[in-house]
Amino acid sequence: MWMSKQHRLDQLKAWREKGWVTDEGAGAIRKEIETRRSLLNLSNTLAILGAVLICFAAMSFVAANWSAIPRLVRVAILLSTLWASFLGAGVFYQRGQQAFGHAASLVGCGMFGASIMLIAQMFHLDGNPPDAVLVWGLGTLLAGFAFRSAPTLVLALLLFGLWSGWETSLTDREHWWFLPFWALTAFGFIWQRWNKGYELSSYALGIWVFVTGSTLPGGPYFDGIALLGLCVLAAGVGLHLLKPDLPKLSAFVAYFGAALFFIAAIIFQMSEKLEFVPLTFSAVFVLGVMLAVIVWANAQNDRKLLWLAYAAFAAEVLFVYFKTIGSLFGSGVFFLTVGLVVMALAYVATKLHKKQERNEQLEGAV
Amino acid sequence: MDEKKSASETEQGSRDWRSNLNDVLSRKVGIWPLVLVVALVQSAVLGYMIWDRVTLLRTGQEVVLDVVPVDPRSLFRGDYVILNYKVSSVEKSLASDEFKRRDRIYVTLKKNPDVEVETDDSTEANETLGRWRPVALSAVRPASVANDEVVLKAEVVRPTTIRRQSNDKPIPAYRLKYGVESYFVEEGAGKVLEKQIAEKKIEVVLAVAKSGKAAVKALQVDGARIYDEPLF
């Protein structure tokens, strides 16, 4: 039920193509969507902030222990608040007031979590606390799917992240069970075509990859994560070449892979305390990949990937500079070499560009 | 042109499954059955938690354990005391196997006839209670349990050492957690309880199910119950 502006415009386009909406009507609807956006965003934000505050209020009540209220009454209060929230969500969704529907759904899920904590408190439950977070996350995921509510799915993803992090910290072991729950929430975001949800899912997965790489027996494996990132980057590029009709997906995969590679490669170089020669080789390799990504991103006009590669290039150069600052000669030789290679690449790129322009002119003349 | 067509077809295809799912939920199911399912499932989970605990408290075998509590404060869970039992550390020699951190195991406790049982005439249930000591640690629940024994589920926290007497050599042991280490009390009452514990000897009455699951049923000082858990 959460529909982004782009989603609405896409639907409008499809309806116009099918002839369900006249050009004039489509223009009016488009204008309406454009002008209502800021107001809707404000009401969305305020409603969701209100929901978060109500959830915190519920948590404080739990903390106060409600000693004066009999147990059954406490449970009845929590359950009736939970039911009231979901019934309220139903009313809002039925009226088309999506933002308030999502906020009510969030309050309901917050009450579910608060109820789990209160019941644990009432009966002195002291088992495995992350299990309670998992149950909370599953209940929230169900609400997210049932109401098609992206904000509720975000809460579910956060709870699964908390659950996985908690389990990892308790066991000092990798936690593979995060993946199926992550995949379920990611599916929810794909279903709702929510771009921010894709980003959030990729951040969550990226953090999990780093945590897992650090906690695997014999780890940390930042070199392994860098290699994985490189493979994902290559998969993104490959997907673009094989399936050019999925440009958004291939760009997304390439960006995710590049980010994994750059971050892991820099952490690996920092943590391994490499000597001058291996450091030079690794730095040349990392900078080479970054340059290749800059060239690719430029060719695809992918600004997001381009800026990531620029930032990573700058970070790597700074890292090498600080690492070799003790040996000015060493750093001087390194930067001179890299500088010459980059300039040579720029020269080759210019030549290729000119050649391409010439070919296009010839084709035009023919 | 073809590329554009195929892109549009793919987009159309991907739109279809989403639209189909949305149609099923919006038109065929509607919002109210979904609201009902979410609220019922979440309520059922909470109801199960309560039913499980109430059944355990009502039907579980009573066991009295000695404790040494402390009083921290949890931001989200009000005031509570940490219950540190004498059987929280158990000799490794009683184990059938080598256990590692986070292993789920079973601890067999035996009623100790040598220990003098403190009773309180005002508490009828106490007359049947005695002290319990660990006699075995196993990875699976023992097939047969004697009448004077009870089996508790536990989790290995870490390997440790214990001394029988303060001058004895340390013996390898396991630090265990039974899931009954927190006891929530009214706000501010934690300190009062701590003072009582410092002055007197405190014991915890546990209710233990056949599966080995345990719940705190009451706290008692010198045999007199100071906190008794109501079922509701």
Coordinates of C-alpha atoms in Angstrom, one line a residue:
Chain A
M1 CA 0.0 0.0 0.0
W2 CA 3.1 2.2 0.3
M3 CA 3.4 3.7 -3.1
S4 CA 6.3 5.9 -4.1
K5 CA 5.8 8.9 -6.3
Q6 CA 7.7 7.0 -9.1
H7 CA 5.4 4.0 -8.7
R8 CA 2.3 6.2 -9.1
L9 CA 3.8 7.9 -12.1
D10 CA 4.6 4.5 -13.6
Q11 CA 1.1 3.3 -13.1
L12 CA -0.3 6.4 -14.6
K13 CA 1.9 5.9 -17.7
A14 CA 0.7 2.3 -18.0
W15 CA -3.0 3.4 -17.6
R16 CA -2.5 6.1 -20.2
E17 CA -1.0 3.6 -22.7
K18 CA -3.9 1.2 -22.1
G19 CA -6.3 4.1 -22.8
W20 CA -7.9 4.1 -19.4
V21 CA -6.9 7.7 -18.8
T22 CA -7.0 10.5 -21.3
D23 CA -3.9 12.6 -21.9
E24 CA -5.6 15.6 -20.3
G25 CA -6.6 13.5 -17.2
A26 CA -3.1 12.0 -16.9
G27 CA -1.6 15.6 -16.9
A28 CA -4.0 16.6 -14.1
I29 CA -3.2 13.5 -12.1
R30 CA 0.6 14.0 -12.6
K31 CA 0.2 17.6 -11.4
E32 CA -1.7 16.4 -8.3
I33 CA 1.0 13.8 -7.5
E34 CA 3.8 16.4 -7.9
T35 CA 2.2 19.0 -5.7
R36 CA 0.9 16.7 -3.0
R37 CA 4.3 15.1 -2.5
S38 CA 5.8 17.5 0.1
L39 CA 2.6 17.6 2.2
L40 CA 2.4 13.7 2.1
N41 CA 6.0 13.4 3.1
L42 CA 5.5 15.7 6.0
S43 CA 2.4 13.8 7.2
N44 CA 4.2 10.4 6.7
T45 CA 7.2 11.6 8.7
L46 CA 5.1 13.1 11.5
A47 CA 2.8 10.0 11.7
I48 CA 5.7 7.6 11.9
L49 CA 7.5 9.8 14.5
G50 CA 4.4 9.8 16.6
A51 CA 4.2 6.0 16.3
V52 CA 7.8 5.7 17.5
L53 CA 7.1 8.0 20.5
I54 CA 4.0 5.9 21.4
C55 CA 6.2 2.8 21.3
F56 CA 8.7 4.4 23.6
A57 CA 5.9 5.3 26.0
A58 CA 4.8 1.6 26.0
M59 CA 8.4 0.6 26.8
S60 CA 8.5 3.0 29.7
F61 CA 5.3 1.6 31.1
V62 CA 6.9 -1.8 30.9
A63 CA 10.0 -0.6 32.7
A64 CA 7.8 0.9 35.5
N65 CA 6.7 -2.7 36.2
W66 CA 3.0 -1.8 36.8
S67 CA 3.2 -3.3 40.2
A68 CA -0.1 -1.9 41.3
I69 CA -2.1 -3.4 38.4
P70 CA -3.1 -7.1 38.5
R71 CA -1.4 -9.3 35.9
L72 CA -4.5 -10.1 33.9
V73 CA -5.4 -6.4 33.7
R74 CA -1.9 -5.5 32.5
V75 CA -2.2 -8.2 29.7
A76 CA -5.7 -7.0 28.8
I77 CA -4.4 -3.4 28.5
L78 CA -1.6 -4.5 26.2
L79 CA -3.7 -6.7 24.1
S80 CA -6.5 -4.2 23.7
T81 CA -3.9 -1.5 22.7
L82 CA -2.5 -4.0 20.1
W83 CA -6.0 -4.8 18.7
A84 CA -6.9 -1.1 18.7
S85 CA -3.8 -0.2 16.8
F86 CA -4.4 -2.8 14.1
L87 CA -8.1 -2.0 13.8
G88 CA -7.1 1.6 13.5
A89 CA -4.6 0.7 10.8
G90 CA -7.5 -1.1 9.0
V91 CA -9.7 2.0 9.2
F92 CA -6.9 4.2 7.9
Y93 CA -6.0 1.9 5.0
Q94 CA -9.6 1.6 4.0
R95 CA -9.9 5.4 3.9
G96 CA -6.8 5.6 1.8
Q97 CA -4.8 7.3 4.6
Q98 CA -1.7 5.3 4.0
A99 CA 0.7 7.2 6.3
F100 CA -1.6 6.9 9.3
G101 CA -2.2 3.2 8.5
H102 CA 1.5 2.6 8.5
A103 CA 1.9 4.5 11.8
A104 CA -0.9 2.5 13.4
S105 CA 0.7 -0.7 12.1
L106 CA 4.0 0.4 13.7
V107 CA 2.3 1.1 17.0
G108 CA 0.6 -2.3 16.9
C109 CA 4.0 -4.0 16.3
G110 CA 5.6 -1.9 19.0
M111 CA 2.9 -3.0 21.4
F112 CA 3.6 -6.6 20.4
G113 CA 7.3 -6.2 21.4
A114 CA 6.4 -4.4 24.6
S115 CA 3.9 -7.2 25.5
I116 CA 6.6 -9.8 24.9
M117 CA 8.9 -7.9 27.3
L118 CA 6.1 -7.4 29.9
I119 CA 5.1 -11.1 29.9
A120 CA 8.8 -12.0 30.2
Q121 CA 9.0 -9.6 33.2
M122 CA 5.8 -10.9 34.8
F123 CA 6.9 -14.5 34.6
H124 CA 10.6 -13.9 35.2
L125 CA 11.5 -15.4 31.8
D126 CA 15.2 -15.3 31.5
G127 CA 15.9 -17.6 28.5
N128 CA 17.7 -16.5 25.4
P129 CA 16.8 -12.7 25.0
P130 CA 17.5 -12.7 21.2
D131 CA 14.8 -15.3 20.8
A132 CA 12.3 -12.7 22.0
V133 CA 13.6 -10.2 19.4
L134 CA 13.2 -12.9 16.7
V135 CA 9.6 -13.5 17.7
W136 CA 9.0 -9.8 17.7
G137 CA 10.5 -9.5 14.2
L138 CA 8.4 -12.4 12.8
G139 CA 5.2 -10.8 14.1
T140 CA 6.3 -7.5 12.6
L141 CA 7.1 -9.2 9.3
L142 CA 3.7 -10.7 9.2
A143 CA 2.1 -7.2 9.7
G144 CA 4.5 -5.8 7.0
F145 CA 3.3 -8.3 4.4
A146 CA -0.4 -8.3 5.4
F147 CA -0.6 -4.5 5.2
R148 CA 2.0 -4.1 2.5
S149 CA 3.6 -1.5 4.7
A150 CA 7.2 -0.6 3.9
P151 CA 7.8 1.2 7.3
T152 CA 6.7 -2.0 9.1
L153 CA 9.0 -4.0 7.0
V154 CA 11.8 -1.6 7.9
L155 CA 11.1 -2.3 11.6
A156 CA 11.1 -6.1 10.9
L157 CA 14.5 -5.7 9.1
L158 CA 15.9 -3.7 12.1
L159 CA 14.7 -6.4 14.5
F160 CA 16.2 -9.2 12.5
G161 CA 19.5 -7.2 12.4
L162 CA 19.3 -6.7 16.2
W163 CA 18.6 -10.4 16.7
S164 CA 21.5 -11.5 14.5
G165 CA 23.9 -9.0 16.1
W166 CA 22.9 -10.1 19.6
E167 CA 23.3 -13.8 18.7
T168 CA 26.7 -13.1 17.2
S169 CA 27.9 -11.2 20.2
L170 CA 26.7 -14.0 22.6
T171 CA 28.3 -16.8 20.6
D172 CA 31.2 -15.0 18.9
R173 CA 30.2 -17.1 15.9
E174 CA 28.9 -16.3 12.5
H175 CA 25.1 -16.2 12.2
W176 CA 23.8 -17.7 8.9
W177 CA 20.2 -17.6 10.0
F178 CA 20.0 -13.9 9.3
L179 CA 20.0 -14.6 5.6
P180 CA 16.5 -16.2 5.1
F181 CA 14.9 -13.5 7.3
W182 CA 16.8 -10.8 5.4
A183 CA 15.6 -12.4 2.1
L184 CA 12.0 -12.3 3.3
T185 CA 12.1 -8.6 4.1
A186 CA 14.0 -7.8 0.8
F187 CA 11.3 -9.7 -1.1
G188 CA 8.7 -7.4 0.7
F189 CA 10.6 -4.3 -0.5
I190 CA 10.8 -5.7 -4.1
W191 CA 7.1 -6.5 -4.0
Q192 CA 6.3 -2.9 -3.0
R193 CA 8.9 -1.5 -5.4
W194 CA 10.4 0.7 -2.7
N195 CA 13.8 1.9 -3.7
K196 CA 14.8 3.1 -0.2
G197 CA 14.0 -0.4 1.0
Y198 CA 16.5 -1.9 -1.6
E199 CA 19.2 0.4 -0.3
L200 CA 18.4 -0.4 3.3
S201 CA 18.5 -4.2 2.6
S202 CA 21.8 -3.8 0.9
Y203 CA 23.3 -1.9 3.9
A204 CA 22.0 -4.6 6.2
L205 CA 23.4 -7.4 4.0
G206 CA 26.7 -5.5 3.7
I207 CA 27.0 -5.1 7.5
W208 CA 26.2 -8.8 7.9
V209 CA 28.9 -9.8 5.4
F210 CA 31.5 -7.8 7.3
V211 CA 30.4 -9.2 10.7
T212 CA 30.4 -12.7 9.3
G213 CA 33.8 -12.2 7.7
S214 CA 35.1 -11.0 11.0
T215 CA 33.7 -13.8 13.1
L216 CA 34.3 -16.9 10.9
P217 CA 36.8 -19.3 12.6
G218 CA 40.3 -18.2 11.7
G219 CA 39.1 -14.8 10.6
P220 CA 38.8 -11.9 10.0
Y221 CA 38.7 -12.5 6.2
F222 CA 38.7 -8.9 4.8
D223 CA 40.6 -10.2 1.8
G224 CA 37.8 -12.8 1.2
I225 CA 35.1 -10.0 1.5
A226 CA 37.1 -7.9 -1.0
L227 CA 37.2 -10.9 -3.4
L228 CA 33.5 -11.5 -2.9
G229 CA 32.8 -7.8 -3.6
L230 CA 34.9 -8.1 -6.8
C231 CA 32.8 -11.2 -7.9
V232 CA 29.5 -9.3 -7.2
L233 CA 30.8 -6.3 -9.1
A234 CA 31.7 -8.5 -12.0
A235 CA 28.3 -10.1 -11.8
G236 CA 26.7 -6.7 -12.0
V237 CA 28.7 -5.8 -15.1
G238 CA 28.0 -9.3 -16.6
L239 CA 24.3 -8.9 -15.9
H240 CA 24.3 -5.5 -17.7
L241 CA 26.0 -7.0 -20.7
L242 CA 23.8 -10.2 -20.9
K243 CA 20.5 -8.6 -19.8
P244 CA 20.6 -4.9 -20.8
D245 CA 16.8 -4.7 -20.2
L246 CA 17.4 -4.8 -16.4
P247 CA 19.6 -1.7 -16.0
K248 CA 18.5 -0.8 -12.5
L249 CA 19.2 -4.2 -11.1
S250 CA 22.6 -4.6 -12.8
A251 CA 23.6 -1.1 -11.6
F252 CA 22.4 -1.9 -8.1
V253 CA 24.4 -5.2 -8.0
A254 CA 27.5 -3.5 -9.4
Y255 CA 27.3 -0.7 -6.8
F256 CA 26.9 -3.2 -3.9
G257 CA 29.9 -5.3 -5.1
A258 CA 32.0 -2.2 -5.6
A259 CA 31.2 -0.9 -2.1
L260 CA 32.0 -4.3 -0.5
F261 CA 35.3 -4.5 -2.5
F262 CA 36.5 -0.9 -1.7
I263 CA 35.7 -1.0 2.0
A264 CA 37.0 -4.5 2.6
A265 CA 40.2 -3.8 0.5
I266 CA 41.0 -0.7 2.5
I267 CA 40.3 -2.4 5.9
F268 CA 42.4 -5.4 4.8
Q269 CA 45.4 -3.2 3.9
M270 CA 45.0 -1.3 7.2
S271 CA 44.7 -4.3 9.4
E272 CA 47.4 -6.5 7.8
K273 CA 50.3 -4.1 8.3
L274 CA 51.7 -4.9 4.9
E275 CA 55.4 -4.3 4.0
F276 CA 56.3 -1.8 1.2
V277 CA 56.3 -4.3 -1.7
P278 CA 53.1 -6.2 -0.9
L279 CA 51.5 -2.9 0.0
T280 CA 52.5 -1.5 -3.4
F281 CA 51.1 -4.5 -5.2
S282 CA 47.8 -4.4 -3.3
A283 CA 47.5 -0.6 -3.7
V284 CA 48.2 -0.8 -7.4
F285 CA 45.6 -3.6 -7.8
V286 CA 42.9 -1.7 -5.7
L287 CA 43.6 1.6 -7.6
G288 CA 43.4 -0.4 -10.9
V289 CA 40.0 -1.8 -10.0
M290 CA 38.8 1.7 -8.9
L291 CA 40.0 3.2 -12.2
A292 CA 38.2 0.4 -14.1
V293 CA 35.0 1.1 -12.1
I294 CA 35.4 4.9 -12.9
V295 CA 35.7 4.1 -16.6
W296 CA 32.7 1.7 -16.5
A297 CA 30.5 4.1 -14.4
N298 CA 31.3 6.9 -16.8
A299 CA 30.4 4.9 -19.8
Q300 CA 27.1 3.9 -18.2
N301 CA 26.5 7.4 -16.9
D302 CA 26.1 5.8 -13.4
R303 CA 26.7 8.8 -11.2
K304 CA 26.2 6.9 -7.9
L305 CA 28.8 4.3 -8.8
L306 CA 31.1 7.0 -10.2
W307 CA 31.1 9.0 -6.9
L308 CA 31.6 5.8 -4.9
A309 CA 34.7 5.0 -7.0
Y310 CA 36.0 8.6 -6.7
A311 CA 35.6 8.5 -2.9
A312 CA 37.3 5.1 -2.7
F313 CA 40.1 6.3 -5.0
A314 CA 40.7 9.3 -2.8
A315 CA 40.6 7.1 0.4
E316 CA 43.1 4.6 -1.1
V317 CA 45.5 7.3 -2.2
L318 CA 45.3 9.0 1.3
F319 CA 45.8 5.6 3.0
V320 CA 48.9 4.9 0.9
Y321 CA 50.2 8.4 1.5
F322 CA 49.9 8.1 5.3
K323 CA 51.2 4.5 5.2
T324 CA 54.4 5.5 3.3
I325 CA 54.8 8.9 4.8
G326 CA 57.9 7.7 6.6
S327 CA 59.5 7.0 3.3
L328 CA 59.1 10.1 1.1
F329 CA 61.1 8.5 -1.7
G330 CA 58.8 5.4 -1.6
S331 CA 55.6 7.4 -1.7
G332 CA 57.0 9.7 -4.3
V333 CA 57.9 6.8 -6.6
F334 CA 54.4 5.2 -6.0
F335 CA 52.4 8.4 -6.8
L336 CA 54.6 9.1 -9.8
T337 CA 53.9 5.6 -11.2
V338 CA 50.2 5.8 -10.5
G339 CA 50.0 9.3 -11.9
L340 CA 51.7 8.2 -15.1
V341 CA 49.4 5.2 -15.5
V342 CA 46.3 7.3 -14.9
M343 CA 47.5 9.9 -17.4
A344 CA 48.2 7.2 -19.9
L345 CA 44.7 5.8 -19.3
A346 CA 43.2 9.3 -19.8
Y347 CA 45.1 9.6 -23.1
V348 CA 43.9 6.2 -24.3
A349 CA 40.3 7.1 -23.3
T350 CA 40.5 10.4 -25.3
K351 CA 41.8 8.6 -28.3
L352 CA 39.0 6.0 -28.1
H353 CA 36.4 8.7 -27.7
K354 CA 37.7 10.6 -30.7
K355 CA 37.7 7.3 -32.7
Q356 CA 34.1 6.6 -31.7
E357 CA 33.0 10.2 -32.7
R358 CA 34.7 9.7 -36.1
N359 CA 32.9 6.4 -36.7
E360 CA 29.6 8.0 -35.8
Q361 CA 30.2 10.9 -38.2
L362 CA 31.1 8.4 -41.0
E363 CA 28.0 6.4 -40.3
G364 CA 25.9 9.6 -40.3
A365 CA 27.5 10.6 -43.7
V366 CA 26.7 7.2 -45.2
Chain B
M1 CA 13.3 -0.7 -30.8
D2 CA 13.4 -4.4 -30.0
E3 CA 15.4 -3.7 -26.9
K4 CA 12.8 -1.1 -25.7
K5 CA 10.1 -3.6 -26.4
S6 CA 11.8 -6.3 -24.4
A7 CA 12.5 -3.9 -21.5
S8 CA 8.8 -2.9 -21.5
E9 CA 7.8 -6.6 -21.6
T10 CA 10.1 -7.5 -18.7
E11 CA 8.8 -4.5 -16.7
Q12 CA 5.3 -5.5 -17.6
G13 CA 6.0 -9.1 -16.5
S14 CA 7.5 -7.9 -13.2
R15 CA 4.6 -5.6 -12.7
D16 CA 2.2 -8.5 -13.3
W17 CA 3.2 -10.7 -10.3
R18 CA 3.2 -7.7 -8.0
S19 CA -0.2 -6.5 -9.4
N20 CA -1.5 -10.1 -9.0
L21 CA -0.4 -10.3 -5.4
N22 CA -1.8 -6.8 -4.7
D23 CA -5.1 -7.7 -6.4
V24 CA -5.4 -10.9 -4.3
L25 CA -4.9 -9.0 -1.1
S26 CA -6.9 -5.8 -2.0
R27 CA -9.9 -7.2 -3.9
K28 CA -10.2 -10.9 -3.0
V29 CA -9.2 -10.8 0.7
G30 CA -9.7 -7.1 1.7
I31 CA -8.2 -5.3 4.7
W32 CA -10.3 -6.7 7.6
P33 CA -9.3 -10.4 7.3
L34 CA -5.7 -9.3 7.2
V35 CA -6.1 -7.1 10.3
L36 CA -7.7 -10.1 12.0
V37 CA -4.9 -12.5 11.0
V38 CA -2.2 -10.2 12.2
A39 CA -3.9 -9.3 15.5
L40 CA -4.9 -13.0 16.2
V41 CA -1.4 -14.4 15.4
Q42 CA 0.3 -11.8 17.6
S43 CA -2.2 -12.3 20.4
A44 CA -1.8 -16.1 20.1
V45 CA 1.9 -15.8 20.5
L46 CA 1.5 -13.8 23.7
G47 CA -1.3 -16.1 24.9
Y48 CA 1.0 -19.1 24.4
M49 CA 3.8 -17.4 26.4
I50 CA 1.4 -16.9 29.3
W51 CA -0.2 -20.4 29.1
D52 CA 3.2 -22.1 28.9
R53 CA 4.3 -20.3 32.1
V54 CA 1.1 -20.8 34.0
T55 CA 1.0 -24.5 33.2
L56 CA 4.6 -24.8 34.4
L57 CA 4.0 -23.0 37.7
R58 CA 0.8 -25.0 38.3
T59 CA 2.0 -28.5 37.5
G60 CA 5.9 -28.4 37.8
Q61 CA 7.7 -30.2 40.6
E62 CA 8.9 -27.9 43.3
V63 CA 12.7 -27.7 44.0
V64 CA 14.3 -25.3 46.5
L65 CA 17.8 -23.9 45.6
D66 CA 20.1 -21.6 47.6
V67 CA 21.0 -18.3 45.9
V68 CA 23.3 -15.3 46.3
P69 CA 21.6 -12.5 44.4
V70 CA 22.7 -9.0 43.4
D71 CA 20.7 -6.0 42.3
P72 CA 21.3 -4.4 38.9
R73 CA 18.7 -2.3 37.1
S74 CA 17.6 -2.9 33.5
L75 CA 16.4 0.0 31.5
F76 CA 13.6 -1.8 29.8
R77 CA 12.6 -4.4 32.4
G78 CA 12.3 -2.4 35.6
D79 CA 13.9 -3.6 38.9
Y80 CA 15.1 -7.1 39.1
V81 CA 17.6 -9.2 41.1
I82 CA 20.0 -11.6 39.5
L83 CA 19.8 -15.0 41.1
N84 CA 23.1 -16.7 41.3
Y85 CA 22.5 -20.3 42.5
K86 CA 24.9 -22.6 44.3
V87 CA 24.3 -25.1 41.4
S88 CA 25.2 -22.4 38.8
S89 CA 28.7 -23.9 38.9
V90 CA 29.0 -27.7 38.6
E91 CA 32.1 -29.9 38.7
K92 CA 33.2 -31.1 35.2
S93 CA 33.8 -34.6 36.6
L94 CA 30.0 -35.0 36.8
A95 CA 29.7 -34.5 33.0
S96 CA 29.2 -37.4 30.6
D97 CA 30.9 -35.4 27.9
E98 CA 33.1 -32.4 27.2
F99 CA 30.8 -29.4 26.7
K100 CA 31.5 -26.1 25.1
R101 CA 30.1 -22.6 25.5
R102 CA 26.3 -22.3 24.7
D103 CA 25.8 -26.1 24.7
R104 CA 22.3 -27.0 25.9
I105 CA 22.6 -29.7 28.5
Y106 CA 20.6 -31.5 31.3
V107 CA 21.6 -31.3 35.0
T108 CA 20.3 -34.1 37.3
L109 CA 19.7 -32.9 40.8
K110 CA 19.3 -35.3 43.7
K111 CA 17.5 -34.5 46.9
N112 CA 20.1 -34.5 49.6
P113 CA 18.9 -36.4 52.7
D114 CA 22.0 -35.4 54.7
V115 CA 21.1 -31.7 54.7
E116 CA 18.8 -30.5 57.4
V117 CA 15.6 -29.2 55.9
E118 CA 14.4 -25.9 57.1
T119 CA 10.6 -25.7 57.3
D120 CA 8.1 -23.1 58.0
D121 CA 4.9 -24.3 59.7
S122 CA 2.9 -21.5 58.1
T123 CA 3.9 -22.7 54.6
E124 CA 2.4 -26.1 54.0
A125 CA 4.3 -26.8 50.7
N126 CA 7.6 -26.4 52.4
E127 CA 7.3 -29.5 54.5
T128 CA 7.9 -31.6 51.4
L129 CA 10.9 -29.6 50.2
G130 CA 14.6 -30.4 50.7
R131 CA 18.0 -29.2 49.3
W132 CA 19.2 -30.5 46.0
R133 CA 22.7 -31.2 44.7
P134 CA 23.9 -31.9 41.1
V135 CA 24.8 -35.5 40.5
A136 CA 25.2 -35.7 36.7
L137 CA 25.5 -33.5 33.5
S138 CA 24.4 -34.9 30.2
A139 CA 23.8 -33.8 26.6
V140 CA 20.5 -35.7 26.5
R141 CA 17.8 -36.0 29.1
P142 CA 18.4 -39.2 31.2
A143 CA 16.1 -42.0 30.2
S144 CA 15.2 -42.9 33.8
V145 CA 15.0 -40.5 36.7
A146 CA 14.8 -41.7 40.3
N147 CA 12.0 -40.5 42.6
D148 CA 14.4 -38.3 44.6
E149 CA 15.9 -36.8 41.4
V150 CA 14.9 -33.9 39.2
V151 CA 16.3 -32.9 35.8
L152 CA 16.9 -29.3 34.8
K153 CA 17.6 -27.9 31.4
A154 CA 20.7 -25.6 31.4
E155 CA 23.1 -23.8 29.0
V156 CA 26.8 -23.8 29.4
V157 CA 28.0 -20.2 30.0
R158 CA 31.7 -20.9 30.2
P159 CA 34.3 -23.3 31.8
T160 CA 35.3 -22.2 35.3
T161 CA 36.7 -23.5 38.5
I162 CA 35.2 -24.0 42.0
R163 CA 36.5 -24.9 45.5
R164 CA 34.6 -27.1 47.9
Q165 CA 36.3 -25.2 50.8
S166 CA 38.1 -21.9 50.7
N167 CA 41.5 -23.7 51.2
D168 CA 40.9 -26.5 48.7
K169 CA 42.5 -26.7 45.3
P170 CA 40.3 -25.3 42.4
I171 CA 38.4 -28.0 40.6
P172 CA 37.4 -27.6 36.9
A173 CA 33.7 -26.8 36.5
Y174 CA 31.1 -25.4 34.2
R175 CA 29.3 -22.2 34.8
L176 CA 25.6 -22.9 33.9
K177 CA 22.5 -20.9 33.2
Y178 CA 19.0 -22.3 33.9
G179 CA 16.9 -19.5 32.5
V180 CA 15.7 -18.6 36.1
E181 CA 18.4 -16.1 36.9
S182 CA 16.3 -12.9 36.9
Y183 CA 13.5 -12.1 39.3
F184 CA 11.5 -8.9 38.7
V185 CA 10.3 -7.0 41.7
E186 CA 8.4 -3.8 42.3
E187 CA 10.3 -0.6 41.4
G188 CA 12.6 0.2 44.3
A189 CA 12.1 -3.2 46.0
G190 CA 15.3 -4.6 44.6
K191 CA 17.4 -2.8 47.2
V192 CA 15.1 -3.9 50.0
L193 CA 15.4 -7.5 48.9
E194 CA 19.1 -7.2 48.6
K195 CA 19.3 -6.0 52.3
Q196 CA 17.1 -8.9 53.3
I197 CA 19.4 -11.3 51.5
A198 CA 22.5 -9.8 53.2
E199 CA 20.9 -10.4 56.6
K200 CA 19.3 -13.7 56.1
K201 CA 19.6 -16.7 53.9
I202 CA 17.5 -16.7 50.7
E203 CA 16.2 -19.6 48.7
V204 CA 14.3 -19.9 45.4
V205 CA 11.4 -22.2 44.9
L206 CA 11.4 -23.5 41.3
A207 CA 8.7 -25.2 39.4
V208 CA 10.3 -27.8 37.1
A209 CA 8.5 -29.4 34.2
K210 CA 9.2 -33.0 33.0
S211 CA 11.0 -31.5 30.0
G212 CA 13.5 -29.9 32.4
K213 CA 12.2 -26.3 31.9
A214 CA 12.1 -24.3 35.1
A215 CA 10.3 -21.2 36.4
V216 CA 10.7 -19.2 39.6
K217 CA 7.7 -19.9 41.8
A218 CA 8.6 -18.1 45.0
L219 CA 11.4 -16.6 47.0
Q220 CA 11.8 -17.6 50.7
V221 CA 14.0 -16.4 53.5
D222 CA 14.6 -18.9 56.3
G223 CA 11.9 -21.0 54.9
A224 CA 9.3 -18.2 54.9
R225 CA 8.0 -17.2 51.5
I226 CA 8.6 -13.5 51.0
Y227 CA 7.5 -13.3 47.3
D228 CA 4.9 -15.9 46.0
E229 CA 4.1 -15.9 42.4
P230 CA 0.4 -15.6 41.6
L231 CA -0.6 -17.5 38.5
F232 CA -2.4 -14.4 37.2

